[in-house]
PDB file of C-alpha atoms in Angstrom:
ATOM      1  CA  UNK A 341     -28.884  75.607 -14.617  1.00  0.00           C
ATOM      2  CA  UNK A 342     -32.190  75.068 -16.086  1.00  0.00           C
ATOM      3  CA  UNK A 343     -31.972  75.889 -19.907  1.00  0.00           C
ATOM      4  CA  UNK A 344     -35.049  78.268 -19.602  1.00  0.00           C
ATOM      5  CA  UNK A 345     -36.087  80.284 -16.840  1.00  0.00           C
ATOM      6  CA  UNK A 346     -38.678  82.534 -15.347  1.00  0.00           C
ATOM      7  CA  UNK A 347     -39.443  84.389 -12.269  1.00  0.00           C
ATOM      8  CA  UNK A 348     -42.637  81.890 -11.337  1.00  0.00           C
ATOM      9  CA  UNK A 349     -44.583  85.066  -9.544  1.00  0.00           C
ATOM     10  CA  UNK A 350     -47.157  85.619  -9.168  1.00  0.00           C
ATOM     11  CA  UNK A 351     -47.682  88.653 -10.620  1.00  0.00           C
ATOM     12  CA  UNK A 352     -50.860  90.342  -9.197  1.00  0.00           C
ATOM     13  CA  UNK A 353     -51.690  93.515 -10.802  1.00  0.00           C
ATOM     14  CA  UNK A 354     -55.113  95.433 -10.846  1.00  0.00           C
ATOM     15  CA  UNK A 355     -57.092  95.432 -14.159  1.00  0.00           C
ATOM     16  CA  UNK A 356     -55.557  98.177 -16.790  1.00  0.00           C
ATOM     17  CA  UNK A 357     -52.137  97.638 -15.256  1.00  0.00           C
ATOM     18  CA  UNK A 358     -48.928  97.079 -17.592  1.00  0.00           C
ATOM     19  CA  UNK A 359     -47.253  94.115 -16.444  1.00  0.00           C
ATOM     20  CA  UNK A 360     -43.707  93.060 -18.378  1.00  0.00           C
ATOM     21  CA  UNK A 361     -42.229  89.144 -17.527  1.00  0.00           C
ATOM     22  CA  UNK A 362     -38.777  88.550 -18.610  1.00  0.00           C
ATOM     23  CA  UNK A 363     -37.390  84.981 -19.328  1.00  0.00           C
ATOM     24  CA  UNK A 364     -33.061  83.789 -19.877  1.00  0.00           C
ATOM     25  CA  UNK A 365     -32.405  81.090 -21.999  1.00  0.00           C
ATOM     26  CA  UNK A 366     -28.817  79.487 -22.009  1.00  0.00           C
ATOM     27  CA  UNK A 367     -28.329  77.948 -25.430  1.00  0.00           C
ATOM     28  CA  UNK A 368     -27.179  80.464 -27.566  1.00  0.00           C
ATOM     29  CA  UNK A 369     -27.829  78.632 -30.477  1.00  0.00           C
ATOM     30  CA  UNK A 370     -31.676  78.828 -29.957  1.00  0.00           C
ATOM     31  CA  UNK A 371     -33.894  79.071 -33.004  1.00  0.00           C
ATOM     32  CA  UNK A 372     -36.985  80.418 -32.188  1.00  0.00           C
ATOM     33  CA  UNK A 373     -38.797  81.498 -29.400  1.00  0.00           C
ATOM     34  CA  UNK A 374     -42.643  81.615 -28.272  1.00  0.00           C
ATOM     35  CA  UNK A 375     -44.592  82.710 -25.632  1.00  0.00           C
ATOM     36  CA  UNK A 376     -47.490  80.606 -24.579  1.00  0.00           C
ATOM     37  CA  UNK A 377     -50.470  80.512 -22.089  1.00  0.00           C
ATOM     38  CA  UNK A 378     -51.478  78.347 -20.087  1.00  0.00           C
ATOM     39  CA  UNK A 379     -54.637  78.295 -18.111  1.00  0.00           C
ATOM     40  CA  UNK A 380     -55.472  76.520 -15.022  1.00  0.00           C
ATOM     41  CA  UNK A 381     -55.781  72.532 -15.526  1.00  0.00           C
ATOM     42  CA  UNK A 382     -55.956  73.322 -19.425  1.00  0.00           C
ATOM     43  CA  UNK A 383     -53.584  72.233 -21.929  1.00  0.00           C
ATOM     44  CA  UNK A 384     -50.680  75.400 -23.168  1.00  0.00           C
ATOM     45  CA  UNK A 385     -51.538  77.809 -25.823  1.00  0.00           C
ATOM     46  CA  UNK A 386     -49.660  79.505 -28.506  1.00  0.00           C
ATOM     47  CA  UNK A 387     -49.705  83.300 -27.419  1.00  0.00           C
ATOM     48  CA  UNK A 388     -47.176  84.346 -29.913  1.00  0.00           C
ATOM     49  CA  UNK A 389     -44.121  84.033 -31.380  1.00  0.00           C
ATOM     50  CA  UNK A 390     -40.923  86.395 -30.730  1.00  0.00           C
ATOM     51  CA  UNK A 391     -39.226  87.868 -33.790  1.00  0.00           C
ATOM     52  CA  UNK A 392     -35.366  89.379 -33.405  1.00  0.00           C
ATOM     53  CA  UNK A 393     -37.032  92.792 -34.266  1.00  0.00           C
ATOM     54  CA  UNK A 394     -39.298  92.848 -31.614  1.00  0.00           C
ATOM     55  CA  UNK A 395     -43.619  92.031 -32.800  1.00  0.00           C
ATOM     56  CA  UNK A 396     -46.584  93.465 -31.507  1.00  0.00           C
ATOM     57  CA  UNK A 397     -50.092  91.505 -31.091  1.00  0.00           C
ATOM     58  CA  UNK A 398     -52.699  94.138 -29.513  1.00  0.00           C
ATOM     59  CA  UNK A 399     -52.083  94.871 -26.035  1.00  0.00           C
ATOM     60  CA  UNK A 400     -49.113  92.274 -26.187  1.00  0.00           C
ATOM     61  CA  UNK A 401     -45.417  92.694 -26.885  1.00  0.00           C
ATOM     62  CA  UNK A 402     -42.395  90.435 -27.268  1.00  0.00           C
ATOM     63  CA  UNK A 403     -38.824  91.460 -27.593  1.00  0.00           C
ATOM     64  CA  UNK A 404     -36.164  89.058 -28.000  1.00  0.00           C
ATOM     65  CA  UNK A 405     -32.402  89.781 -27.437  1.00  0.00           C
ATOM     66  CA  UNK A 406     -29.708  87.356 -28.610  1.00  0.00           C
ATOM     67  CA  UNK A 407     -26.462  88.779 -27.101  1.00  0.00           C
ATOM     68  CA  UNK A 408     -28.297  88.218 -23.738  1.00  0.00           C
ATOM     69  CA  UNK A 409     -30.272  85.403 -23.860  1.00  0.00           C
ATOM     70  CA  UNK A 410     -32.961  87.319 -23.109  1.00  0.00           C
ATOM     71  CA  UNK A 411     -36.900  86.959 -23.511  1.00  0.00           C
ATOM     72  CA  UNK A 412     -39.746  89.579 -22.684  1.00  0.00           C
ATOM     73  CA  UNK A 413     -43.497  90.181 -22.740  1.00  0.00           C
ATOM     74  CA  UNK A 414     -45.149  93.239 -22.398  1.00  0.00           C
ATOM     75  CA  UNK A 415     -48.973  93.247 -21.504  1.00  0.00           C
ATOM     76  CA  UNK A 416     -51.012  96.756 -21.874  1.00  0.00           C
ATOM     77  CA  UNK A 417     -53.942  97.630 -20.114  1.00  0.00           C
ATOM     78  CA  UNK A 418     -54.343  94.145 -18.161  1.00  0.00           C
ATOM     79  CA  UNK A 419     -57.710  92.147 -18.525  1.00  0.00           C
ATOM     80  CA  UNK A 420     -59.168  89.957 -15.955  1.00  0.00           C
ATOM     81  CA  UNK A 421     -59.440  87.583 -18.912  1.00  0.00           C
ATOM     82  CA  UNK A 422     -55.406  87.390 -19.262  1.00  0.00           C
ATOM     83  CA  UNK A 423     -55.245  85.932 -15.624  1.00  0.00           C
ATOM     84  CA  UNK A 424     -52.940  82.611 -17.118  1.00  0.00           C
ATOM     85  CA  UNK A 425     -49.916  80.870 -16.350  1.00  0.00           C
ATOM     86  CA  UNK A 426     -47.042  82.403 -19.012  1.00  0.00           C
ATOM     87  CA  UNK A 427     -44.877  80.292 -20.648  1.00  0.00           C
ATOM     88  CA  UNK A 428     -41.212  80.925 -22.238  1.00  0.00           C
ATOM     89  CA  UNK A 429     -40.808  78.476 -25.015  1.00  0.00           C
ATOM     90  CA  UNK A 430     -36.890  77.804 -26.621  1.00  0.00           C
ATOM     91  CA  UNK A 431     -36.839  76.290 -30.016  1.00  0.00           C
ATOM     92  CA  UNK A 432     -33.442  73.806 -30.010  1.00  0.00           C
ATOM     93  CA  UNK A 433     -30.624  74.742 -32.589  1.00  0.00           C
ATOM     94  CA  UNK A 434     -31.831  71.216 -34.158  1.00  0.00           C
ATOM     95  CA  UNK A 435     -35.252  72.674 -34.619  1.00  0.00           C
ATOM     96  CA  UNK A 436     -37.043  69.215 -33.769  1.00  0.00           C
ATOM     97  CA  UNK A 437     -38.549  70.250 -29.917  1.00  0.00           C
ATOM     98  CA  UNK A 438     -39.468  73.105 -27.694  1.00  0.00           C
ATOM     99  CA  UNK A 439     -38.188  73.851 -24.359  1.00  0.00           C
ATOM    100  CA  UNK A 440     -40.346  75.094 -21.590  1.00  0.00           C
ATOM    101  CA  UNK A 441     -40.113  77.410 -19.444  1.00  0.00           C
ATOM    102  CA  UNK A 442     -41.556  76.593 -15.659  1.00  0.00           C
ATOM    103  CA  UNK A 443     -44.134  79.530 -16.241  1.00  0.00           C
ATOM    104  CA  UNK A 444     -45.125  83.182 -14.801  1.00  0.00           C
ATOM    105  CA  UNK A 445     -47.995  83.366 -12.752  1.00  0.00           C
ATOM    106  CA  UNK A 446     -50.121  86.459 -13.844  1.00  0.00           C
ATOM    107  CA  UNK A 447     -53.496  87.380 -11.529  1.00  0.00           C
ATOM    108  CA  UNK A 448     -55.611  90.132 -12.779  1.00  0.00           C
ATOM    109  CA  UNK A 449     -57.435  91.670  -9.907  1.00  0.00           C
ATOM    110  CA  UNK A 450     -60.781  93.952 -10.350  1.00  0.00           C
TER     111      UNK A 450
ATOM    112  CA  UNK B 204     -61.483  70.356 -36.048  1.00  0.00           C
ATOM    113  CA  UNK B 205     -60.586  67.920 -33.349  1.00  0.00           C
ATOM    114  CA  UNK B 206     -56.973  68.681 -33.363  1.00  0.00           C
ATOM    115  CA  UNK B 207     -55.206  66.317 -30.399  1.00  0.00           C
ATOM    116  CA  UNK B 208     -56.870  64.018 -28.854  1.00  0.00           C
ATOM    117  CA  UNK B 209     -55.941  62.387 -25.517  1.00  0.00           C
ATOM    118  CA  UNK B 210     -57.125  59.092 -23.750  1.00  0.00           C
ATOM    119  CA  UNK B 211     -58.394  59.028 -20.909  1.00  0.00           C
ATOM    120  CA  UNK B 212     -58.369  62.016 -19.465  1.00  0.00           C
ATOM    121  CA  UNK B 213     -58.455  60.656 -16.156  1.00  0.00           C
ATOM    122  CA  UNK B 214     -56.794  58.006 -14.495  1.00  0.00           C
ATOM    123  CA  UNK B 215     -55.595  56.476 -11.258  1.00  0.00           C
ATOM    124  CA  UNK B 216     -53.409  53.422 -10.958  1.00  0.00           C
ATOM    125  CA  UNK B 217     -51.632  51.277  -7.989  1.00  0.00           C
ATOM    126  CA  UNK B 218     -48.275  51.271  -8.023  1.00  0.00           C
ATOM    127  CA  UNK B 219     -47.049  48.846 -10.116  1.00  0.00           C
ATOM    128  CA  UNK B 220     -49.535  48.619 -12.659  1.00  0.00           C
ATOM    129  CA  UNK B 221     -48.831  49.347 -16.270  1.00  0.00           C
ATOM    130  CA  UNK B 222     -50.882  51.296 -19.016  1.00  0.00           C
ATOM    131  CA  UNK B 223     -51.243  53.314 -22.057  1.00  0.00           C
ATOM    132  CA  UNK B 224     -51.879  56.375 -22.590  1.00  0.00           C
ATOM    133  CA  UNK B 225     -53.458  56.916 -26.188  1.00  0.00           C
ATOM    134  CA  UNK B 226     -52.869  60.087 -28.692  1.00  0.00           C
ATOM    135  CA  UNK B 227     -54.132  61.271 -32.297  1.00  0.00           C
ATOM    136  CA  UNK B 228     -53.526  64.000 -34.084  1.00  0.00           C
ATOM    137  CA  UNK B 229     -55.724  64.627 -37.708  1.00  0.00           C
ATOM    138  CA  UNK B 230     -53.890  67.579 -38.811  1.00  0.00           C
ATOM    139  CA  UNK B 231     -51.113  65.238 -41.005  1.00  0.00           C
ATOM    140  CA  UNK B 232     -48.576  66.517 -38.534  1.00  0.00           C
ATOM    141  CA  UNK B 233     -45.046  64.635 -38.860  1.00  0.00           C
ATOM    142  CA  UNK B 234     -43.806  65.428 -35.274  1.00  0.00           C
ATOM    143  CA  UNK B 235     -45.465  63.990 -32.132  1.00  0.00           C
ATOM    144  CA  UNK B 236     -44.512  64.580 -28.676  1.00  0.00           C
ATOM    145  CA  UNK B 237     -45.437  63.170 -25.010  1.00  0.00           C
ATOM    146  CA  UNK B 238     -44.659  65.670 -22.070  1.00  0.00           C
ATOM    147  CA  UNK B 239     -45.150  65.488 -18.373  1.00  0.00           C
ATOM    148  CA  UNK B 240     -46.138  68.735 -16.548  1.00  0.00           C
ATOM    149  CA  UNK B 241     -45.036  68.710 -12.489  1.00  0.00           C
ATOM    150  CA  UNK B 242     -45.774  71.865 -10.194  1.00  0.00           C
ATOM    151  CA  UNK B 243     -42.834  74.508 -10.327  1.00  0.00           C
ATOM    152  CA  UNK B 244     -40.826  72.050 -13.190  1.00  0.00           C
ATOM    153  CA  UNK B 245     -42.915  73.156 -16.142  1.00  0.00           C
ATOM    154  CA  UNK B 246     -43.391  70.613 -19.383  1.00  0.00           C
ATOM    155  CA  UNK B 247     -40.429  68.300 -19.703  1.00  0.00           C
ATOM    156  CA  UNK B 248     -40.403  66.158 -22.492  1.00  0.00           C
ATOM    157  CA  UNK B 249     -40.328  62.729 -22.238  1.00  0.00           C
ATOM    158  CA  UNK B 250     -40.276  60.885 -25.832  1.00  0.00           C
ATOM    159  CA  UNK B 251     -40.754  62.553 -29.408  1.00  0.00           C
ATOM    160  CA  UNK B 252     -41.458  61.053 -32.659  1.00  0.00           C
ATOM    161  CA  UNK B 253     -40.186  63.448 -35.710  1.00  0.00           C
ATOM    162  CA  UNK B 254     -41.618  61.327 -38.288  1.00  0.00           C
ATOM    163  CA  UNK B 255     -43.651  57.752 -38.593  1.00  0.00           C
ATOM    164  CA  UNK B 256     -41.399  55.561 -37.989  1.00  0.00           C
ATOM    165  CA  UNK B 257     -38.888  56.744 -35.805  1.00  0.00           C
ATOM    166  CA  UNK B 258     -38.646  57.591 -31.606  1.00  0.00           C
ATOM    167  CA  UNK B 259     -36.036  59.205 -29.579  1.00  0.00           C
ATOM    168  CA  UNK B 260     -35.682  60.132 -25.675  1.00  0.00           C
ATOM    169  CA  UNK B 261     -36.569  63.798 -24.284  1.00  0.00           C
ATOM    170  CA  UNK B 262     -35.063  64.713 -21.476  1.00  0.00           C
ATOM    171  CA  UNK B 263     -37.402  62.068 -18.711  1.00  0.00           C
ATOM    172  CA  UNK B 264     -37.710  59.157 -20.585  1.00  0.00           C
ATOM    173  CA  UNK B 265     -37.288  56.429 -17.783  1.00  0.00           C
ATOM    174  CA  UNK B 266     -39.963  54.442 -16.981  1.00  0.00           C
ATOM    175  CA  UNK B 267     -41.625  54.756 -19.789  1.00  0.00           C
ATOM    176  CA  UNK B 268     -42.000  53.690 -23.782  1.00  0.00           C
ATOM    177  CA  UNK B 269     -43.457  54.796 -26.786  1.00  0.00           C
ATOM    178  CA  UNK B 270     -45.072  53.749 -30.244  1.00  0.00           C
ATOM    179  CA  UNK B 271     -45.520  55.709 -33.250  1.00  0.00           C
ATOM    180  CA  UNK B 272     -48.305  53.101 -34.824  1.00  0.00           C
ATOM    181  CA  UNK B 273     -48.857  55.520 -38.043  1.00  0.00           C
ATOM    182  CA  UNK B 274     -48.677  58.950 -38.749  1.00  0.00           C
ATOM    183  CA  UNK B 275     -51.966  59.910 -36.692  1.00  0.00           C
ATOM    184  CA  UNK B 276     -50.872  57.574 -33.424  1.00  0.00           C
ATOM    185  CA  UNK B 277     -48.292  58.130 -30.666  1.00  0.00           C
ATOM    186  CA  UNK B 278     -48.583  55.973 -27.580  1.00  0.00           C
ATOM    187  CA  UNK B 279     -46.919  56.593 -23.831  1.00  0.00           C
ATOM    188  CA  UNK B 280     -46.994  53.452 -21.901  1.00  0.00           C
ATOM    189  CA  UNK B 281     -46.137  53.045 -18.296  1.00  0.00           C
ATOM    190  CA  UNK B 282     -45.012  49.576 -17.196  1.00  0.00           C
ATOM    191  CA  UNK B 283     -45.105  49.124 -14.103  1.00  0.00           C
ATOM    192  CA  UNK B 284     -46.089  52.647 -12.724  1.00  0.00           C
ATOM    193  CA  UNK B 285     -44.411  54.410  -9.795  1.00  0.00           C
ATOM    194  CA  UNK B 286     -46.071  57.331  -7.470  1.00  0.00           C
ATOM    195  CA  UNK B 287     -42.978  59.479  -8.857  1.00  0.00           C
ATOM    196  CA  UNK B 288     -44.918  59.402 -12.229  1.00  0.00           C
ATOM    197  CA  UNK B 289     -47.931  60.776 -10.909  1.00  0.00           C
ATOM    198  CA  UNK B 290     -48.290  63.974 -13.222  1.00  0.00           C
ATOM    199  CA  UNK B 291     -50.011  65.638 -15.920  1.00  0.00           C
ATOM    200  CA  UNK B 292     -48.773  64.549 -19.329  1.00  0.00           C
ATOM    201  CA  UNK B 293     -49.653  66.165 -22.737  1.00  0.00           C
ATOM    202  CA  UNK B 294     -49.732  64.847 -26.131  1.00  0.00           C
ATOM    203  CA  UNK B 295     -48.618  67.635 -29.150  1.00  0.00           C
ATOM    204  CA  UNK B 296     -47.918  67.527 -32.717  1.00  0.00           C
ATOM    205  CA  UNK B 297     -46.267  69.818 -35.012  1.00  0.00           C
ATOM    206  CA  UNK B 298     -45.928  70.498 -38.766  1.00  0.00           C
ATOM    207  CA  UNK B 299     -43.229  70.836 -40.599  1.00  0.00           C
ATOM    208  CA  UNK B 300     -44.016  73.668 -43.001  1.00  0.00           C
ATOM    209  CA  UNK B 301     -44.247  77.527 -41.657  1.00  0.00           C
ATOM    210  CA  UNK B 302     -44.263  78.433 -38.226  1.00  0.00           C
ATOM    211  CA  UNK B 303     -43.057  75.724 -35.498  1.00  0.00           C
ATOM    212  CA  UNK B 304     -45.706  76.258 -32.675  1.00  0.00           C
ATOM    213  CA  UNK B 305     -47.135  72.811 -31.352  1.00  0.00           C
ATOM    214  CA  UNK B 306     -50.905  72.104 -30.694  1.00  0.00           C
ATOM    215  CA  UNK B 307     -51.311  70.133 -27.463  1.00  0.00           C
ATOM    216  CA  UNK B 308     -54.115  67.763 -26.646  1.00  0.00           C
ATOM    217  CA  UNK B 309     -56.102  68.766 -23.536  1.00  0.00           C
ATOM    218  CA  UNK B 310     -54.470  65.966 -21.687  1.00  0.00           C
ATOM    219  CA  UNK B 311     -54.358  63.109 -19.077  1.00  0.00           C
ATOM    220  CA  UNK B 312     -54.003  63.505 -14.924  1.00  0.00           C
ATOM    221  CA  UNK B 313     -52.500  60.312 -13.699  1.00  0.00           C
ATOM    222  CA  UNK B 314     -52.322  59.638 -10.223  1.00  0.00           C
ATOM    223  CA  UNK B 315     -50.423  56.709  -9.106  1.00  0.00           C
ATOM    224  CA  UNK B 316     -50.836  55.139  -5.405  1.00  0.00           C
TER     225      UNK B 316
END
């Protein structure tokens, strides 16, 4: 089992959509989590991070829940501009290196 | 501001040749990593360095090696490269104070034939 996972997509929505991508991590002694973007043939992106309560960034949204291993992020009202490959990011217990995610493909149509 | 810088960006090899692939960071960052990107696998990482000084193996290490010349420098060299290491492979650093979120260089396509 991979230690992070993602449904890859793609995710094609029309602009102003709400689109929500979930992510399960299996080490449940995980530190931190992130979401990052990554667009084509560029290098990944810090989108945000993902705080136990749940944090808000504009039209973006991550939720974290421990007692399922469980990732999400929300996007409102869907830009062309946030067509991206989106990343689910696992911080080790040992807090020395990230583990990706094999990334969510997200197309914003017109 | 230059953050992570890769070298080359660009490269194509025969099978069996060896190189280097060069990385600097100027943000004083202690941590430096080298990860490979593959289609559908997402970043794996192959060496990190948490401080000068010191290198351990990520999770795809063989076939390659790694120096952590100072604090700025963290080398991935390839050998004697195989096709199977044809990839896209990206540099990062990270702090140590604050938030844990990595920069990554813009990095290198390697092709191997």
């Amino acid at each position: 089992r991979k230690e992070v996972e993602q449904d890859p997509g793609p995710f094609n929505v029309p602009e102003g959509a709400t689109v929500a991508f979930n992510c399960t991590y299996s080490n449940s002694a995980s530190q931190s989590f992130f979401w990052y973007r990554q667009d084509c043939r560029k290098e990944p992106k810090l989108l945000m991070s993902v705080y136990s309560s749940g944090n808000e960034d504009g039209r973006f949204t991550a939720q974290l829940n421990r007692a399922s291993q469980y990732i999400s992020l929300l996007i409102r009202d869907s830009k062309l501009s946030d067509s991206a490959t989106y990343l689910c990011v696992v911080m080790g217990e040992y807090g020395n290196k990230l583990v990706f995610g094999a990334g969510t493909i997200l197309r914003v149509k017109s | 501001n230059a953050g992570v810088t890769q070298t080359p960006k660009f490269q194509v090899l025969k099978t069996g040749q060896s190189m280097t692939l060069q990385c600097a960071q100027d943000m004083n960052h202690n941590s430096m990593y080298w990860y490979r990107q593959d289609p559908g696998m997402g970043l794996r990482l192959i060496y990190y360095s948490a401080s000068e000084g010191t290198t351990d193996k990520g999770e795809v290490p063989n076939g390659y090696n790694v120096s952590r010349l100072n604090k700025r420098e963290f080398s991935l060299r390839l050998e004697s490269a195989a096709p199977s290491q044809t990839s896209v492979y990206f540099c990062a650093s990270r702090g140590t104070a604050g938030w844990y979120g990595y920069t990554f260089g813009s990095g290198t396509r390697l092709t191997v034939v």
